[in-house]
XYZ file of C-alpha atoms in Angstrom:
378
model
C 185.447 154.611 129.821
C 185.454 158.359 130.223
C 186.157 161.073 127.874
C 187.329 158.414 125.305
C 189.057 158.344 128.430
C 189.465 157.825 131.497
C 191.717 155.644 129.749
C 190.603 156.047 126.276
C 189.519 153.375 123.951
C 191.947 151.847 121.533
C 190.561 151.829 118.026
C 190.196 148.646 116.037
C 193.758 147.841 116.931
C 195.915 147.028 113.956
C 192.917 146.671 111.670
C 191.921 148.283 108.423
C 188.328 148.497 107.268
C 187.656 145.647 104.819
C 186.299 146.699 101.436
C 183.058 144.813 102.113
C 182.384 146.480 105.461
C 179.109 148.430 105.576
C 178.516 150.460 108.718
C 174.778 149.930 108.434
C 175.381 146.203 108.962
C 177.932 146.309 111.764
C 180.240 148.696 113.605
C 183.980 148.363 113.298
C 184.329 148.611 117.062
C 182.110 147.757 120.037
C 183.228 149.837 123.006
C 182.167 147.983 126.154
C 182.288 149.597 129.565
C 182.765 146.531 131.746
C 182.454 148.515 134.984
C 182.461 152.091 136.193
C 184.611 151.138 139.194
C 187.999 152.878 139.105
C 190.599 154.038 141.623
C 191.226 157.269 139.712
C 189.124 160.445 139.825
C 189.923 162.005 136.457
C 188.592 165.504 135.951
C 187.387 164.657 132.443
C 185.831 161.236 133.102
C 182.845 160.530 130.883
C 181.853 157.589 133.042
C 182.034 159.581 136.284
C 183.843 156.502 137.569
C 183.576 155.593 141.252
C 185.623 153.470 143.686
C 183.067 150.616 143.705
C 180.866 149.041 140.970
C 177.463 150.593 140.498
C 174.270 148.589 141.103
C 172.962 146.860 137.995
C 176.373 146.032 136.503
C 176.169 143.148 134.053
C 176.674 139.752 135.608
C 179.168 137.274 134.200
C 176.394 135.380 132.403
C 174.963 138.613 130.945
C 178.442 139.711 129.904
C 179.089 136.429 128.048
C 175.738 136.898 126.325
C 177.001 140.257 125.118
C 179.827 138.435 123.313
C 177.242 136.149 121.711
C 175.336 139.228 120.624
C 178.432 140.624 118.935
C 178.630 137.430 116.882
C 175.123 138.132 115.609
C 176.514 140.907 113.438
C 177.959 138.189 111.215
C 181.262 138.162 109.418
C 183.465 140.090 109.615
C 182.762 140.635 113.292
C 183.473 143.913 115.103
C 186.498 144.391 117.319
C 185.653 144.594 121.055
C 187.333 147.220 123.205
C 186.812 146.535 126.914
C 186.963 149.737 128.878
C 185.600 151.266 132.080
C 186.033 152.676 134.732
C 188.847 150.226 135.012
C 188.212 146.809 133.421
C 190.914 145.340 135.700
C 188.424 145.831 138.516
C 186.196 143.090 137.039
C 186.983 139.891 138.934
C 185.764 137.858 135.957
C 187.866 139.666 133.378
C 189.925 136.602 132.457
C 186.714 134.587 132.076
C 185.353 137.163 129.668
C 188.612 137.307 127.745
C 188.606 133.514 127.378
C 184.964 133.605 126.220
C 185.797 136.237 123.603
C 188.768 134.250 122.317
C 186.654 131.078 122.109
C 184.260 133.025 119.894
C 187.022 134.341 117.677
C 186.503 137.963 118.696
C 189.405 140.415 118.674
C 189.746 142.256 121.988
C 191.693 145.234 123.225
C 191.750 146.634 126.771
C 191.688 150.168 128.190
C 192.939 149.789 131.764
C 193.422 152.536 134.315
C 196.977 153.204 135.366
C 196.799 152.124 139.000
C 198.586 149.638 141.251
C 196.576 146.887 139.513
C 198.452 147.475 136.271
C 201.484 145.298 136.866
C 203.768 143.355 134.528
C 202.167 140.129 135.778
C 198.668 141.451 134.984
C 199.605 142.647 131.495
C 201.289 139.341 130.780
C 198.152 137.531 131.982
C 195.683 139.474 129.843
C 197.928 139.067 126.796
C 198.022 135.298 127.393
C 194.217 135.334 127.506
C 193.796 137.072 124.166
C 194.157 140.837 124.607
C 195.682 142.132 121.382
C 196.514 145.677 122.493
C 195.934 148.156 125.296
C 195.490 151.909 125.600
C 197.087 154.177 128.147
C 196.394 157.838 128.772
C 198.934 160.648 128.876
C 197.469 164.134 129.343
C 200.448 166.197 130.404
C 204.117 166.586 129.728
C 205.055 166.083 133.355
C 203.669 164.856 136.657
C 202.275 168.220 137.700
C 199.965 168.575 134.702
C 199.096 164.907 134.130
C 198.443 164.057 137.773
C 196.422 167.252 138.141
C 193.973 165.972 135.544
C 194.018 162.363 136.768
C 193.313 163.268 140.395
C 195.913 160.840 141.859
C 199.574 161.746 142.543
C 202.075 159.396 140.928
C 199.926 158.533 137.902
C 202.354 160.124 135.440
C 205.299 158.051 136.710
C 203.164 154.909 136.658
C 202.127 155.635 133.081
C 205.755 155.970 132.000
C 206.491 152.602 133.656
C 203.371 151.011 132.112
C 204.534 152.013 128.623
C 207.862 150.322 129.242
C 206.200 147.213 130.684
C 203.839 146.913 127.702
C 206.805 147.098 125.360
C 208.615 144.484 127.420
C 205.742 141.990 127.314
C 204.992 142.709 123.635
C 201.611 144.381 123.942
C 200.950 147.102 121.308
C 199.892 150.396 122.879
C 197.693 153.260 121.843
C 198.300 156.387 123.900
C 195.249 158.623 124.396
C 195.741 162.319 125.136
C 193.038 164.697 126.285
C 192.964 168.019 124.444
C 191.414 170.950 126.293
C 192.142 174.574 126.987
C 194.241 173.679 130.047
C 196.817 171.494 128.247
C 196.699 172.579 124.611
C 200.090 174.233 124.950
C 201.654 170.938 126.021
C 200.700 168.845 122.997
C 204.032 169.247 121.218
C 205.868 168.400 124.429
C 203.747 165.290 124.936
C 204.604 164.242 121.378
C 208.317 164.695 122.042
C 207.986 162.575 125.190
C 206.172 159.833 123.291
C 208.958 159.652 120.688
C 211.090 158.131 123.455
C 208.586 155.303 124.002
C 207.208 152.383 121.953
C 203.671 152.816 120.713
C 201.650 152.115 117.586
C 199.201 155.001 117.754
C 198.655 158.363 119.450
C 195.031 159.415 119.626
C 194.096 162.931 120.731
C 190.660 163.224 122.267
C 189.177 166.705 121.901
C 187.224 167.235 125.098
C 183.429 167.058 125.111
C 181.764 168.415 128.215
C 180.094 165.236 129.422
C 180.373 163.519 132.819
C 183.155 165.129 134.852
C 184.463 166.619 131.623
C 182.159 169.578 132.203
C 184.691 170.737 134.813
C 187.164 171.515 132.012
C 187.014 173.919 129.088
C 186.853 172.699 125.488
C 189.287 174.141 122.967
C 187.758 176.865 120.807
C 187.329 176.228 117.043
C 190.208 178.492 115.958
C 192.864 177.053 118.256
C 191.534 173.558 117.542
C 191.961 174.045 113.802
C 195.535 175.330 114.279
C 196.358 172.339 116.469
C 194.994 169.980 113.819
C 197.348 171.563 111.247
C 200.213 170.978 113.691
C 199.158 167.346 114.069
C 199.222 166.854 110.311
C 202.816 168.075 110.279
C 203.701 165.770 113.178
C 202.108 162.808 111.383
C 204.603 163.238 108.530
C 207.555 162.734 110.897
C 206.040 160.465 113.572
C 207.060 156.812 113.828
C 203.556 156.046 115.080
C 200.071 156.843 113.803
C 198.514 160.156 114.834
C 194.710 160.150 115.109
C 191.941 162.202 116.714
C 188.812 161.230 118.632
C 185.622 163.340 118.538
C 187.423 165.772 116.233
C 186.045 164.533 112.933
C 186.926 167.829 111.245
C 190.589 166.686 111.417
C 189.685 164.591 108.357
C 188.557 167.675 106.496
C 191.661 169.601 107.545
C 193.877 166.695 106.424
C 192.032 166.284 103.154
C 192.391 170.001 102.397
C 196.118 169.798 103.137
C 196.507 166.832 100.770
C 194.519 168.640 98.078
C 196.848 171.633 98.361
C 199.718 169.233 97.697
C 198.040 168.299 94.411
C 196.321 165.037 95.371
C 193.083 164.122 93.652
C 189.932 162.967 95.413
C 190.746 159.386 94.459
C 194.278 159.663 95.824
C 192.997 161.204 99.099
C 190.537 158.326 99.515
C 193.430 155.893 99.056
C 195.612 157.671 101.645
C 195.980 156.341 105.219
C 193.821 159.142 106.654
C 190.904 157.783 104.653
C 190.718 154.690 106.885
C 188.812 156.832 109.365
C 186.531 158.588 106.846
C 182.874 158.283 107.768
C 183.380 156.737 111.209
C 181.433 158.677 113.870
C 179.073 158.097 116.772
C 176.655 155.344 115.740
C 178.294 154.889 112.324
C 181.109 152.411 112.690
C 181.083 152.433 116.489
C 178.612 151.489 119.210
C 178.850 151.634 122.993
C 177.580 149.352 125.765
C 177.488 150.753 129.298
C 178.296 148.806 132.474
C 174.539 148.452 132.988
C 173.941 147.191 129.466
C 172.665 150.412 127.848
C 173.269 150.604 124.105
C 174.358 154.054 122.955
C 175.855 155.460 119.719
C 179.110 156.164 121.622
C 180.321 156.735 125.144
C 180.100 160.480 124.568
C 176.612 160.463 123.104
C 174.475 159.436 126.095
C 171.285 158.666 124.125
C 170.134 155.171 125.065
C 168.577 153.213 122.197
C 168.285 149.810 123.893
C 169.746 147.518 126.513
C 171.579 144.247 125.984
C 169.687 142.736 128.957
C 166.423 142.895 127.004
C 167.367 143.689 123.381
C 169.777 142.252 120.826
C 172.716 144.489 120.046
C 172.841 143.863 116.302
C 169.120 144.477 115.837
C 169.248 147.747 117.795
C 172.339 148.929 115.923
C 170.818 148.121 112.546
C 167.244 149.322 113.063
C 167.035 151.949 115.809
C 165.618 155.206 114.342
C 168.300 157.182 116.166
C 171.094 155.049 114.738
C 169.609 155.288 111.267
C 169.527 159.084 111.526
C 173.148 159.186 112.620
C 174.102 157.185 109.549
C 172.227 159.484 107.133
C 174.233 162.700 106.522
C 171.379 164.100 104.403
C 169.539 164.652 107.706
C 172.291 166.695 109.265
C 171.482 170.340 110.012
C 173.272 173.665 109.775
C 176.746 173.749 108.285
C 177.178 169.978 108.659
C 174.080 169.514 106.486
C 175.530 171.686 103.720
C 179.166 170.624 103.978
C 181.043 169.340 100.922
C 183.124 167.138 103.265
C 180.002 165.548 104.693
C 180.769 161.880 103.992
C 184.411 162.036 104.969
C 183.761 163.945 108.199
C 180.164 164.113 109.396
C 181.045 166.087 112.505
C 180.969 165.001 116.109
C 177.380 164.023 116.769
C 178.259 163.788 120.459
C 179.531 167.367 120.629
C 176.547 168.627 118.650
C 174.285 166.918 121.199
C 176.242 168.197 124.195
C 175.871 171.773 122.960
C 172.388 171.719 121.432
C 170.631 168.551 122.614
C 170.185 167.727 118.914
C 172.246 164.839 117.501
C 171.861 166.191 113.930
C 173.048 169.758 114.518
C 176.345 171.368 113.506
C 179.519 170.283 115.279
C 180.505 173.491 117.120
C 184.215 172.588 117.089
C 184.433 173.046 113.297
C 184.766 176.609 111.935
C 184.482 175.558 108.267
C 181.792 177.393 106.317
C 180.778 175.674 103.055
C 180.513 177.914 100.029
C 177.052 178.928 98.941
C 177.216 176.663 95.890
C 178.746 173.687 97.754
C 177.016 170.339 97.150
C 177.131 167.995 100.137
C 178.945 164.760 99.369
C 175.936 162.729 100.400
C 173.669 164.554 97.940
C 175.762 164.344 94.806
């Protein structure tokens, strides 16, 4: 994977949280890093991807067991997003896709944009059950995008890949990194995407993990202003606009809806509410290429390993996972926030900055009033 990236991870593609879904029972999405092998050298790669697979990568048999472990969550089962590195580098990818389809698991794919990403390959993975893919676009032109990706020509290949995906009928989520270096290009990237076919645009607000520490995160003030711009874009966009590791976007959106006169009940019925409450370890879980179980790809706290533990049991009972799902344990402003249940803050960013998964998300500038009652304590 990388910084939700390298290539991002598509969300639960095309899905809406069922009314009976409880995040303590199962995540909505299992993000699975099939390999850390990748031909790119992205400056913001969470996975610190390398040209060749790392020792200890899950074998085919171990990988198929992972799919059986996903089934142990029971119905409804989570969606599986296969990421990397570059999942196309796994020689047994089609075998794993077939095994997932046999088990009735929904799968999406987050491939790297390299020479491996051909029309024939996209057609093949679709025929073997891939429901959607994600592609990354981090700049408005080749100079900015290729500068972040580390390989000349990646921008042009991404433009072609978007057209190929549309041609073969694969829904696409486009992931865009947001950092200090490219924040001024976000509107231009949006305008470029309006000329393409996609179902969702997800903006990943950089967290300094992996190679991402080479870039500078956006400061809280500019981040908040950008979120307000995104809300305006969402009203005109023909595709969904979402954020990753910017949970405070939900608070900003909810405040904007409240200013328009919407009640709490109406806000919770609005499309933005589909993401309320989802955060690292609460609605998502991550499996590394070596089988490590973590709350997310950006929160590198290992709570188990699928080689020796069962995924569902770890997700449901790990003390770390339980803490992440209990907003009453959050500290600082996140612990006092009256948007606590809707947002919850980026636990990954809190950890990256403080080494404490329960601390305040430093991206959010919101200061709860002195008499505010946290949602989780009402």
